[in-house]
Amino acid sequence: MNDSDLAQAADWLRAAQRVCVLTGAGVSAESGIPTFRAADGLWEGHRIEDVASPGGFERDPALVWDFYNARRANARVVTPNPGHYALVALEDRWGDRFTLATQNVDGLHRIAGSRNVLEVHGSLHRTQCLRCCKVADRGLEPLGDAPECPLCDGRLRPDIVWFGESLPEDIWAAALHAAAECDVLLVVGTSAVVHPAASLIPIAKRAKTPGAKVVEINLTPTEASRHADIGLYGPSGQVLPKLVALLGEPVA
Ligand code: BV8
Ligand code: ZN
């Protein structure tokens, strides 16, 4: 990552009225949560269809709960990293003109202090009852491989958007609006291969004229790179704090 690109990204941010951020598993990597598509990725040893699809849950709910209980156990022992806290600082600066859409289900953005967080793929912290449909925040304590609803004894599933499932309508509508309206979109730690989340990137560029400036923050170029105006390549836990530090004090 070169200093002139960092300075250019900071200039675009300083001039932005509205800022949107899209994060993926990479922003939590330095906290100790494995990403999905790296060699040691989460999907290792598990076919996606078996553990992150409605069909997989129908076929073997205990296997799926084992997979999610393992991720809950991992999320229970990690803490936000400087990248999460830098995004909190951006929200402090732009207030309600800042939106953070995350594909992550680990809850670390909220734990770090982010407020306006759109969890487009759900959350490890929540369960959904298949009988009474109650969605409940159940923290990250172990849930066993056949947890039941405390209200109606129905079977519980993770409140996670699986492959082949649509995203929560209200959350997705808010993410679309934020991407379409923003002046700068930061794309942080995502391979940008999963849709429709990845479509927020071209939407930010094309929804209005002039389109948003897109800044990619990643270890390597990705599917997002072709839409990016600038790529800041390095660990997000280092790049984001540098970017925030360059912004200086907000002009009153
Ligand atoms: C839907 C919950 C239909 C599970 C997840 C063909 C083409 C296009 C689309 C499709 C297609 N075939 C099927 C589809 C649709 C499918 C899809 O996109 N598939 C992909 C794989 C091709 N999408 C769906 O099924 C979606 N639903 O389409 O429904 C529909 C429509 C209308 C009505 C009804 C139905 C649902 C998608 C949601 C799936 N659920 N998560 C769980 O988490 O357990 S997706 C899963 O992938 C995670 O949420 C994850 O966040 C997401 C994206 O992955 P990333 O976050 O990007 O993670 P990854 O490992 O890939 O990359 C990490 C990046 O970080 C890397 O670039 C790495 O370099 C970088 N990095 C690492 N360390 C650092 C770093 N960067 C900075 N600093 C570091 N330190
Ligand atoms: Zn219930």
Short mmCIF file of N, CA, C and O in Angstrom, two decimals, residues 12 14 20 29 53 86 88 92 106 127 150 164 170 199 205-206 218-219 224 245:
data_model
loop_
_atom_site.label_atom_id
_atom_site.label_comp_id
_atom_site.label_asym_id
_atom_site.label_seq_id
_atom_site.Cartn_x
_atom_site.Cartn_y
_atom_site.Cartn_z
N TRP A 12 -10.77 11.72 -0.28
CA TRP A 12 -12.15 11.40 -0.70
C TRP A 12 -13.06 11.27 0.51
O TRP A 12 -14.20 11.76 0.50
N ARG A 14 -12.69 12.75 3.49
CA ARG A 14 -12.90 14.07 4.10
C ARG A 14 -14.00 14.83 3.36
O ARG A 14 -14.79 15.55 3.95
N CYS A 20 -20.32 4.62 3.26
CA CYS A 20 -20.84 3.26 3.45
C CYS A 20 -19.64 2.31 3.48
O CYS A 20 -18.63 2.55 2.82
N ALA A 29 -10.32 -11.41 10.64
CA ALA A 29 -9.21 -12.39 10.62
C ALA A 29 -8.19 -12.10 11.72
O ALA A 29 -7.72 -13.00 12.42
N SER A 53 -26.88 -24.46 4.18
CA SER A 53 -28.02 -24.45 3.25
C SER A 53 -29.23 -25.09 3.97
O SER A 53 -29.04 -25.93 4.86
N ALA A 86 -11.51 1.20 14.28
CA ALA A 86 -11.36 2.31 13.31
C ALA A 86 -12.70 2.59 12.64
O ALA A 86 -13.06 3.74 12.37
N VAL A 88 -15.59 2.16 14.04
CA VAL A 88 -16.39 2.88 15.05
C VAL A 88 -16.04 4.38 14.99
O VAL A 88 -16.92 5.24 15.01
N ASP A 92 -18.44 7.54 14.39
CA ASP A 92 -18.49 8.69 15.32
C ASP A 92 -18.39 10.00 14.53
O ASP A 92 -19.02 11.00 14.88
N ASP A 106 -20.27 -12.75 13.17
CA ASP A 106 -19.58 -12.92 14.46
C ASP A 106 -19.96 -11.86 15.50
O ASP A 106 -19.63 -12.00 16.68
N THR A 127 -30.96 -17.08 17.27
CA THR A 127 -31.60 -18.30 16.76
C THR A 127 -32.99 -17.94 16.26
O THR A 127 -33.55 -16.91 16.61
N PRO A 150 -37.52 -22.11 23.87
CA PRO A 150 -38.02 -22.07 25.26
C PRO A 150 -39.50 -21.69 25.33
O PRO A 150 -40.16 -21.92 26.33
N GLY A 164 -28.96 -19.91 -1.01
CA GLY A 164 -30.28 -20.21 -1.57
C GLY A 164 -31.39 -19.50 -0.82
O GLY A 164 -32.55 -19.55 -1.21
N ASP A 170 -35.82 -5.94 5.12
CA ASP A 170 -35.60 -4.57 5.61
C ASP A 170 -34.11 -4.24 5.67
O ASP A 170 -33.67 -3.16 5.30
N SER A 199 -23.05 -7.19 -4.82
CA SER A 199 -23.61 -6.25 -5.82
C SER A 199 -23.70 -4.83 -5.27
O SER A 199 -23.88 -3.86 -6.01
N LYS A 205 -21.23 2.47 -7.36
CA LYS A 205 -20.55 3.19 -8.45
C LYS A 205 -21.53 3.76 -9.46
O LYS A 205 -21.27 4.76 -10.10
N ARG A 206 -22.71 3.07 -9.61
CA ARG A 206 -23.55 3.43 -10.74
C ARG A 206 -24.86 4.11 -10.35
O ARG A 206 -25.55 4.66 -11.21
N ASN A 218 -7.80 -4.83 1.48
CA ASN A 218 -7.71 -6.29 1.48
C ASN A 218 -6.22 -6.65 1.45
O ASN A 218 -5.37 -5.79 1.27
N LEU A 219 -5.97 -7.95 1.64
CA LEU A 219 -4.57 -8.40 1.51
C LEU A 219 -4.18 -8.51 0.04
O LEU A 219 -3.02 -8.34 -0.32
N ALA A 224 -13.78 -7.57 -6.26
CA ALA A 224 -14.21 -6.17 -6.09
C ALA A 224 -13.26 -5.22 -6.81
O ALA A 224 -13.61 -4.08 -7.13
N ALA A 245 -6.48 7.91 11.01
CA ALA A 245 -5.52 8.89 11.58
C ALA A 245 -5.26 10.02 10.59
O ALA A 245 -5.12 11.19 10.97
#
